[in-house]
Amino acid sequence: MPAADGRSGPVDVDVVIVGGGPVGLLLAGELMLAGVRPVVVEQLSEPSTADKANALMGQVVRFLDHRGLYHSFGGRDGRPQPVPAFLFGALPLKLSGLAGHPLHGLQIRQARLESLLDQRARELGADVRRGHRLRELRQDDDAVTVHVQGPDGDYQLRARYLVGCDGARSGVRGAVGVPFSGRTDPSVVSRAAHVTVPESSISADAAAVVLPSGDRIGLYAWHRTERGAYVVTPHQPGVLMVSVLEWDGPPVSDEIPVSVEEVRASLHRVLGRDLPLAAPATAGPHLLRRRYAANTRIADSYRQGRVFLAGDAAHVHPAVGAPGLNLGLQDAANLGWKLAAQVHGWVPAGLLDSYHAERRPAAERVTMHTQAQLALMAPGPAVSALRQVVAELLDTPEVTGHLSDLLAGADVQYLTHSGTPHPLAGRFAPDLDLRVGSRDTRLAELARPGRPLLVDLTDSGHLADLSGPWRDRVDLVTAHAPEPPADALLVRPDGYVAWALGPDGPDQLPEALRAWFGEPHGPGPHG
């Protein structure tokens, strides 16, 4: 029953996460590392096996390394390495000559990623409730009340905060009335399917599909024609994934399920020739998908009172360049430690609002470059001329480096506290080789606990004195590094540099610590 003052009573849990996909599960793990046990409410009874993304691209790969997940998620031995090449708008982006560029990749299917993150969240102690559907939510000054339909009946939870990680059609976003501004162009349709082709159509080197005419279609890369674009990639032995982008094709109806024949017909229109496709005979589930490719929307606000939005609930965009998980998972990394600071009572003023301030511009950059790439793949002679100009520009290291930053998400620099910031401040921390005592390590390895980290490379002891009052929430490590880019780094739990020892000198450290990690000692009550 409501309390006498009109409020709805005590809270049951600090944070409810609606949506148990990769973003919600990573957020659950981040909260657990920070000492906050969330409840994850997910309507599916099992992790999704649907084929969506096939890889992670961008700075999130380095964040996974910070959490010790890079290798267990399929990364190669050693630290993550930048990719030697990529695509921008179906044009080749040669990166091998750019030393230290930030575009990293990790081949992992989204279904496996979700399963691994589910396992990790549970191992850390998160309360993951599958088969539980959000029916209603409301918030007051003190908490968010949710009504949930579970396998054993309906129940109610009150949480200090709620995060909607429930996808592009977010019920949370709708319930709190946040507009989802943008545009959907129904004239651009994407179709994708798992298919088989005749064995004779696979080239001897398994690098291409050979058409009946003898022409070869190279695997993995997008190909543009004057009617659209397509890509063919191996999915599993004997099964390919075909994706087709078509402009101004025949009208489609959402009421009619997509079929292999529909994908084959679309590919024929775009390619101008027939490629015999058939449904796989192997066990599924197998992909059959149709969607509007030019769907770009961003939530007007990532926060509405005690309710936050993350992942596809906050932004959708064209899929070209595979930036979606990089963007969404970094939402979770950014928000997790800030919510935990609020729950623990030491959050500085404005920290929770910095989630919107930092992550919405990142979404704006992604929607910008994915729309630009889609425009470069459109049919027509004017676009062909534009592609020729852009291809020439891509031969210059300055342009290639700029696009590498853009695709990785490294072009976004968060604002820092007042003063004259070091160039590293607001950027993802460099993975320094360090020597701590007699042990060789890396900055990424020191970041595994998920706590704020002050790396002192001066060996003077002055920073230890300055940071002493924050020792309960900031770990201090004294280390040595060959040719360090700064004499000290204050690294946030999400991997971004909050402060680096620069022109203002070490005496600015307490100001930075207050700005990001609150007043020292004496944590107050829950917010």
XYZ file of C-alpha atoms in Angstrom:
527
model
C 0.000 0.000 0.000
C 1.145 3.572 -0.552
C 2.836 5.281 2.369
C 1.061 8.047 4.264
C 2.994 10.760 2.380
C 1.778 9.429 -0.975
C 4.946 7.556 -1.810
C 4.885 3.864 -2.514
C 6.941 2.374 0.294
C 10.465 0.967 0.658
C 12.601 -0.313 -2.204
C 13.220 -4.009 -2.920
C 16.305 -3.640 -5.109
C 18.724 -0.918 -6.106
C 18.565 -1.380 -9.899
C 16.181 -3.206 -12.221
C 17.430 -3.853 -15.748
C 14.701 -4.521 -18.313
C 16.161 -6.606 -21.124
C 18.612 -9.492 -20.892
C 20.419 -9.039 -24.192
C 24.147 -8.234 -24.407
C 23.759 -4.637 -23.195
C 21.600 -5.503 -20.189
C 23.808 -8.431 -19.212
C 27.040 -6.428 -19.467
C 25.448 -3.715 -17.351
C 24.473 -6.337 -14.768
C 28.075 -7.526 -14.619
C 29.388 -3.966 -14.248
C 27.018 -3.286 -11.371
C 28.048 -6.499 -9.647
C 31.736 -5.560 -9.944
C 30.842 -2.261 -8.271
C 29.013 -3.976 -5.413
C 25.402 -3.454 -6.567
C 23.199 -6.502 -7.213
C 20.648 -5.814 -9.948
C 17.565 -7.719 -11.035
C 17.475 -8.421 -14.780
C 13.973 -8.914 -16.185
C 13.991 -10.656 -19.590
C 10.871 -11.889 -21.349
C 12.663 -14.679 -23.268
C 13.048 -17.880 -21.280
C 16.447 -18.664 -22.860
C 19.224 -16.541 -24.384
C 18.372 -15.658 -27.965
C 19.806 -17.882 -30.690
C 18.800 -15.452 -33.445
C 21.566 -14.428 -35.803
C 22.213 -10.711 -35.573
C 25.715 -9.276 -35.319
C 28.675 -11.509 -36.152
C 31.496 -9.425 -34.689
C 32.450 -6.636 -32.340
C 34.172 -3.650 -33.922
C 35.659 -0.675 -32.107
C 36.784 0.351 -28.652
C 34.499 -2.111 -26.902
C 37.017 -4.820 -27.833
C 39.605 -3.061 -25.682
C 37.049 -2.629 -22.906
C 36.484 -6.402 -22.895
C 40.246 -6.762 -22.500
C 39.999 -4.465 -19.459
C 37.571 -6.947 -17.963
C 39.634 -10.024 -18.824
C 37.014 -11.196 -21.339
C 38.820 -10.698 -24.620
C 40.480 -14.118 -24.734
C 37.573 -16.078 -23.266
C 35.327 -14.498 -25.914
C 37.570 -15.770 -28.710
C 40.347 -13.198 -28.998
C 43.833 -14.226 -30.043
C 46.771 -14.519 -27.663
C 48.246 -11.256 -26.457
C 46.582 -7.884 -26.416
C 43.903 -6.940 -28.972
C 45.391 -5.877 -32.285
C 43.895 -3.346 -34.732
C 42.414 -4.802 -37.913
C 44.567 -4.440 -41.063
C 41.651 -3.495 -43.315
C 37.954 -2.683 -43.229
C 35.252 -1.115 -45.397
C 33.629 2.298 -45.473
C 30.505 2.457 -47.594
C 31.599 -0.698 -49.465
C 34.923 0.988 -50.293
C 38.179 -0.598 -49.075
C 39.753 1.044 -46.035
C 43.415 0.055 -45.877
C 44.642 0.345 -42.301
C 47.799 -1.766 -42.175
C 50.042 1.283 -42.644
C 48.508 3.206 -39.736
C 50.504 2.431 -36.613
C 48.396 2.159 -33.469
C 45.056 3.005 -35.075
C 42.073 2.288 -32.780
C 39.831 0.035 -34.906
C 39.876 -3.363 -33.196
C 37.748 -6.367 -34.074
C 36.595 -9.578 -32.424
C 34.788 -12.283 -34.381
C 31.919 -13.520 -32.216
C 28.290 -14.163 -33.038
C 25.814 -12.214 -30.976
C 24.078 -15.356 -29.774
C 27.347 -16.630 -28.277
C 28.171 -13.200 -26.866
C 24.813 -13.080 -25.111
C 25.216 -16.589 -23.737
C 28.688 -15.807 -22.345
C 27.550 -12.524 -20.796
C 24.563 -14.302 -19.258
C 26.869 -16.886 -17.705
C 29.223 -14.189 -16.412
C 26.440 -12.073 -14.901
C 25.112 -15.080 -13.022
C 28.578 -16.116 -11.843
C 29.110 -12.613 -10.468
C 25.818 -12.937 -8.575
C 23.311 -10.947 -10.642
C 19.652 -11.956 -10.327
C 18.776 -12.792 -13.956
C 15.083 -13.641 -14.335
C 14.251 -15.139 -17.717
C 10.676 -15.609 -18.785
C 9.670 -12.463 -16.878
C 7.883 -9.715 -18.801
C 7.547 -6.070 -17.772
C 3.872 -5.119 -17.761
C 3.880 -1.636 -16.250
C 6.185 0.886 -14.609
C 5.749 4.142 -12.784
C 8.168 6.320 -10.865
C 7.953 8.730 -7.975
C 10.507 10.854 -6.141
C 12.025 7.852 -4.364
C 11.848 4.847 -6.656
C 10.522 3.118 -9.756
C 7.723 0.583 -9.320
C 7.491 -2.204 -11.899
C 4.793 -4.820 -12.387
C 6.190 -8.032 -13.828
C 4.524 -11.110 -15.248
C 6.544 -14.179 -14.317
C 6.151 -17.926 -14.869
C 4.608 -18.249 -11.401
C 2.370 -15.209 -11.643
C 2.522 -11.428 -11.415
C 4.593 -9.556 -8.875
C 5.810 -6.047 -8.098
C 9.293 -4.630 -7.509
C 10.401 -1.217 -6.315
C 13.854 -0.132 -7.393
C 15.899 2.981 -6.838
C 16.678 3.034 -10.575
C 15.607 1.241 -13.725
C 17.501 0.844 -16.996
C 15.695 0.009 -20.221
C 17.875 -2.270 -22.338
C 14.840 -3.678 -24.114
C 15.618 -2.930 -27.730
C 14.453 -0.668 -30.515
C 10.762 -1.110 -29.647
C 11.475 -0.361 -25.997
C 8.463 -0.574 -23.728
C 10.458 1.305 -21.090
C 11.087 4.227 -23.430
C 7.414 4.343 -24.327
C 6.292 4.096 -20.698
C 8.295 7.159 -19.635
C 7.358 9.122 -22.763
C 10.808 9.764 -24.241
C 10.515 10.665 -27.950
C 12.521 8.532 -30.378
C 13.427 11.161 -32.937
C 14.638 10.345 -36.413
C 13.457 8.929 -39.704
C 12.665 5.591 -41.288
C 12.912 5.368 -45.104
C 10.779 2.439 -46.322
C 12.279 2.635 -49.811
C 15.544 1.025 -48.646
C 15.019 -2.619 -47.685
C 17.547 -5.066 -46.282
C 17.036 -8.801 -46.693
C 19.261 -11.503 -45.277
C 19.140 -15.286 -45.169
C 21.202 -18.352 -44.450
C 21.325 -20.305 -47.687
C 23.124 -22.995 -49.584
C 24.431 -22.818 -53.135
C 25.470 -25.666 -55.427
C 28.819 -27.099 -54.368
C 30.161 -26.316 -57.820
C 29.529 -22.605 -57.135
C 32.226 -22.413 -54.454
C 35.669 -21.581 -55.853
C 38.551 -23.971 -55.324
C 40.215 -21.536 -52.898
C 36.898 -21.116 -50.978
C 37.290 -17.349 -51.326
C 34.458 -16.683 -53.773
C 31.150 -17.836 -55.211
C 31.309 -18.568 -58.928
C 28.244 -17.597 -60.946
C 27.008 -19.706 -63.895
C 28.517 -17.015 -66.141
C 31.946 -17.686 -64.638
C 32.069 -14.364 -62.767
C 33.299 -14.513 -59.175
C 31.738 -12.900 -56.111
C 34.356 -12.358 -53.432
C 33.274 -13.354 -49.939
C 33.094 -11.082 -46.883
C 33.102 -7.702 -48.719
C 30.088 -5.641 -49.715
C 29.640 -5.241 -53.475
C 27.736 -2.310 -54.971
C 25.920 -2.326 -58.289
C 23.767 0.269 -60.021
C 20.744 -1.364 -58.401
C 21.859 -1.954 -54.805
C 24.467 -3.785 -52.757
C 25.061 -7.293 -51.432
C 27.488 -9.364 -49.395
C 28.062 -13.115 -49.124
C 29.823 -14.556 -46.085
C 30.366 -18.106 -44.789
C 28.143 -18.928 -41.828
C 28.975 -22.562 -41.072
C 30.175 -25.490 -43.182
C 27.979 -25.661 -46.259
C 25.905 -22.603 -45.288
C 26.357 -19.011 -46.461
C 24.760 -15.791 -45.281
C 23.515 -13.542 -48.091
C 22.552 -9.939 -47.316
C 21.011 -7.652 -49.944
C 20.316 -3.913 -49.815
C 17.764 -2.753 -52.348
C 16.556 0.739 -53.157
C 13.062 1.335 -54.568
C 12.263 -2.337 -55.001
C 8.794 -3.832 -55.145
C 6.557 -3.044 -52.157
C 6.811 -5.346 -49.154
C 4.358 -6.241 -46.428
C 5.354 -6.964 -42.858
C 2.449 -9.415 -42.740
C 4.117 -11.735 -45.271
C 7.112 -13.658 -43.820
C 10.376 -13.348 -45.729
C 11.439 -16.426 -47.688
C 14.592 -17.661 -49.388
C 12.855 -17.069 -52.709
C 12.290 -13.426 -51.792
C 15.985 -13.005 -50.946
C 16.965 -14.779 -54.173
C 14.712 -12.489 -56.216
C 16.112 -9.385 -54.515
C 19.682 -10.556 -55.175
C 18.774 -11.178 -58.825
C 17.467 -7.629 -59.186
C 20.577 -6.127 -57.571
C 23.148 -8.441 -59.171
C 21.455 -8.645 -62.551
C 22.040 -12.400 -62.695
C 20.702 -15.402 -60.896
C 22.510 -17.160 -58.076
C 20.671 -20.366 -57.162
C 19.928 -20.193 -53.444
C 18.201 -22.827 -51.334
C 17.256 -23.180 -47.694
C 19.835 -25.054 -45.588
C 19.150 -28.671 -44.795
C 21.171 -28.477 -41.584
C 19.620 -27.844 -38.182
C 18.819 -24.226 -37.412
C 17.767 -21.791 -36.330
C 18.527 -20.127 -39.661
C 18.304 -16.473 -40.473
C 15.470 -15.095 -42.605
C 15.122 -11.357 -42.095
C 13.658 -8.318 -43.787
C 13.877 -4.819 -42.376
C 14.099 -1.173 -43.325
C 17.811 -0.482 -43.722
C 17.531 3.308 -43.433
C 16.064 3.470 -39.929
C 17.829 6.096 -37.828
C 16.504 7.262 -34.466
C 17.930 8.499 -31.157
C 16.098 8.963 -27.867
C 15.731 12.651 -27.066
C 16.911 11.934 -23.528
C 18.822 8.971 -22.109
C 17.458 9.744 -18.669
C 13.954 10.453 -17.439
C 14.054 10.836 -13.650
C 15.128 7.473 -12.243
C 14.804 5.678 -15.587
C 17.678 5.341 -18.053
C 17.902 3.995 -21.616
C 20.804 2.047 -23.123
C 21.592 0.142 -26.300
C 18.940 -0.075 -29.007
C 16.377 1.372 -26.608
C 18.352 4.620 -26.918
C 19.456 4.492 -30.580
C 19.000 2.638 -33.852
C 20.914 3.170 -37.095
C 21.865 1.437 -40.344
C 23.887 -1.713 -39.689
C 26.712 -1.012 -42.158
C 30.088 -1.119 -40.464
C 28.796 -3.226 -37.544
C 28.886 -0.415 -34.943
C 25.797 -1.375 -32.943
C 27.320 -3.488 -30.186
C 30.313 -1.163 -29.853
C 27.902 1.672 -29.177
C 25.445 -0.194 -26.951
C 27.936 -2.095 -24.811
C 29.841 1.104 -24.124
C 26.545 2.640 -22.952
C 26.454 -0.101 -20.324
C 30.100 0.405 -19.359
C 29.535 4.138 -18.998
C 26.368 3.888 -16.922
C 27.219 0.992 -14.611
C 29.824 2.636 -12.384
C 27.872 5.886 -12.236
C 24.719 4.167 -11.003
C 26.801 2.250 -8.465
C 28.309 5.521 -7.199
C 24.794 6.851 -6.663
C 23.706 3.731 -4.809
C 26.809 3.809 -2.583
C 26.201 7.458 -1.733
C 29.349 9.126 -3.036
C 28.159 10.303 -6.439
C 29.337 13.836 -7.281
C 26.871 16.390 -8.609
C 26.029 15.866 -12.261
C 27.623 12.439 -12.634
C 24.383 10.628 -13.484
C 23.475 13.318 -16.006
C 26.886 12.909 -17.632
C 25.650 9.562 -18.980
C 23.361 11.350 -21.450
C 25.925 14.096 -22.055
C 28.623 11.585 -22.997
C 26.751 8.809 -24.754
C 24.218 10.697 -26.873
C 26.963 12.473 -28.885
C 28.529 9.052 -29.458
C 25.216 7.850 -30.917
C 25.002 10.957 -33.097
C 28.408 10.149 -34.573
C 27.379 6.567 -35.312
C 24.100 7.564 -36.932
C 25.992 10.103 -39.019
C 28.615 7.734 -40.381
C 26.226 4.823 -40.956
C 23.895 7.074 -42.950
C 26.884 8.341 -44.918
C 27.992 4.781 -45.672
C 24.498 3.808 -46.759
C 24.394 6.841 -49.064
C 27.692 5.741 -50.636
C 26.178 2.341 -51.389
C 23.082 3.717 -53.100
C 22.583 3.205 -56.840
C 22.900 5.913 -59.490
C 25.610 7.653 -61.547
C 25.893 10.580 -59.140
C 26.741 8.203 -56.300
C 29.233 6.406 -58.578
C 31.001 9.725 -59.147
C 30.971 10.462 -55.423
C 32.447 7.039 -54.703
C 35.321 7.743 -57.060
C 36.139 10.954 -55.197
C 35.897 9.244 -51.794
C 38.035 6.320 -52.993
C 40.785 8.777 -53.921
C 40.540 10.420 -50.515
C 40.848 7.021 -48.830
C 44.341 6.723 -50.264
C 45.534 9.491 -47.897
C 46.628 8.459 -44.381
C 44.953 11.499 -42.789
C 41.536 10.527 -44.146
C 42.018 6.844 -43.373
C 43.084 7.665 -39.828
C 40.094 9.946 -39.334
C 37.695 7.236 -40.499
C 39.409 4.655 -38.316
C 38.783 6.897 -35.290
C 35.191 7.443 -36.392
C 34.395 3.754 -36.883
C 36.049 2.771 -33.592
C 34.260 5.470 -31.605
C 37.625 6.987 -30.714
C 36.691 10.350 -32.219
C 34.459 11.182 -29.226
C 36.294 12.937 -26.388
C 34.409 13.280 -23.132
C 34.489 16.613 -21.340
C 36.661 16.728 -18.231
C 36.819 18.859 -15.090
C 37.904 22.491 -15.213
C 41.492 23.440 -15.821
C 43.831 22.790 -18.734
C 43.262 19.139 -19.591
C 45.932 16.798 -20.848
C 45.332 15.619 -24.454
C 44.554 12.118 -23.120
C 41.780 13.347 -20.812
C 38.391 12.188 -22.038
C 39.912 9.524 -24.305
C 40.050 5.762 -23.878
C 43.195 4.979 -21.899
C 46.222 3.713 -23.834
C 47.185 0.144 -23.008
C 50.567 0.897 -21.482
C 53.187 -1.738 -20.796
C 53.949 -1.298 -17.095
C 56.313 -2.622 -14.496
C 54.825 -2.769 -11.000
C 57.507 -3.792 -8.513
C 59.157 -6.805 -10.110
C 56.125 -7.725 -12.234
C 55.494 -6.829 -15.865
C 51.887 -6.076 -16.656
C 49.603 -3.883 -18.763
C 47.185 -1.139 -17.849
C 44.348 -3.332 -19.147
C 45.272 -6.035 -16.627
C 45.254 -3.541 -13.764
C 41.720 -2.521 -14.778
C 40.206 -6.003 -14.312
C 38.501 -5.273 -10.929
C 36.429 -2.504 -12.536
C 37.426 0.160 -10.015
C 38.734 3.690 -10.608
C 42.484 3.482 -11.093
C 45.214 6.057 -10.474
C 48.449 5.014 -12.187
C 51.370 7.014 -10.790
C 54.398 6.944 -13.085
C 56.344 9.635 -11.193
C 57.582 7.502 -8.274
C 57.535 10.651 -6.112
C 54.885 9.716 -3.554
C 53.179 13.104 -3.961
C 50.167 11.658 -5.789
C 49.720 9.072 -3.034
C 49.398 11.871 -0.497
C 46.974 13.843 -2.674
C 44.752 10.852 -3.418
C 44.866 9.292 0.054
C 41.394 10.482 1.141
C 39.844 8.646 -1.849
C 41.624 5.347 -1.219
C 38.323 3.630 -0.364
C 37.117 4.012 -3.941
C 40.196 4.684 -6.100
C 43.030 2.153 -6.455
C 46.546 3.620 -6.587
C 49.267 1.798 -8.505
C 52.838 3.061 -8.711
C 54.448 1.805 -11.894
C 57.114 2.460 -14.494
C 56.494 2.643 -18.241
C 58.795 3.096 -21.238
C 58.099 6.473 -22.824
C 54.829 7.136 -20.943
C 52.388 9.559 -22.620
C 51.787 11.217 -19.226
C 53.303 11.078 -15.762
C 50.039 9.863 -14.226
C 46.619 8.686 -15.383
C 43.336 8.652 -13.491
C 41.261 6.013 -15.311
C 37.513 5.612 -14.874
C 36.022 2.114 -14.571
C 34.800 2.302 -18.184
C 38.380 2.726 -19.400
C 38.325 6.461 -20.117
C 40.918 8.881 -18.742
C 39.349 11.237 -16.199
C 42.593 13.156 -15.611
C 46.201 12.967 -16.690
C 49.158 14.800 -15.221
C 49.496 17.770 -17.555
C 50.115 21.513 -17.636
C 48.198 22.250 -14.418
C 50.429 19.930 -12.406
C 49.658 17.315 -9.752
C 47.858 19.723 -7.429
C 44.835 19.520 -9.758
C 44.361 15.846 -8.905
C 42.059 16.417 -5.883
C 39.768 18.561 -8.049
C 39.548 15.755 -10.610
C 38.911 13.170 -7.908
C 36.069 15.259 -6.483
C 34.591 15.877 -9.937
C 34.438 12.180 -10.821
C 34.461 10.268 -7.546
C 32.819 12.585 -5.021
C 33.856 14.021 -1.714
C 36.313 11.870 0.223
C 35.162 9.650 3.103
C 31.830 9.795 4.887
C 29.479 8.402 2.219
C 25.988 9.786 2.606
C 22.586 8.107 2.264
C 21.253 6.552 -0.897
C 20.086 8.982 -3.558
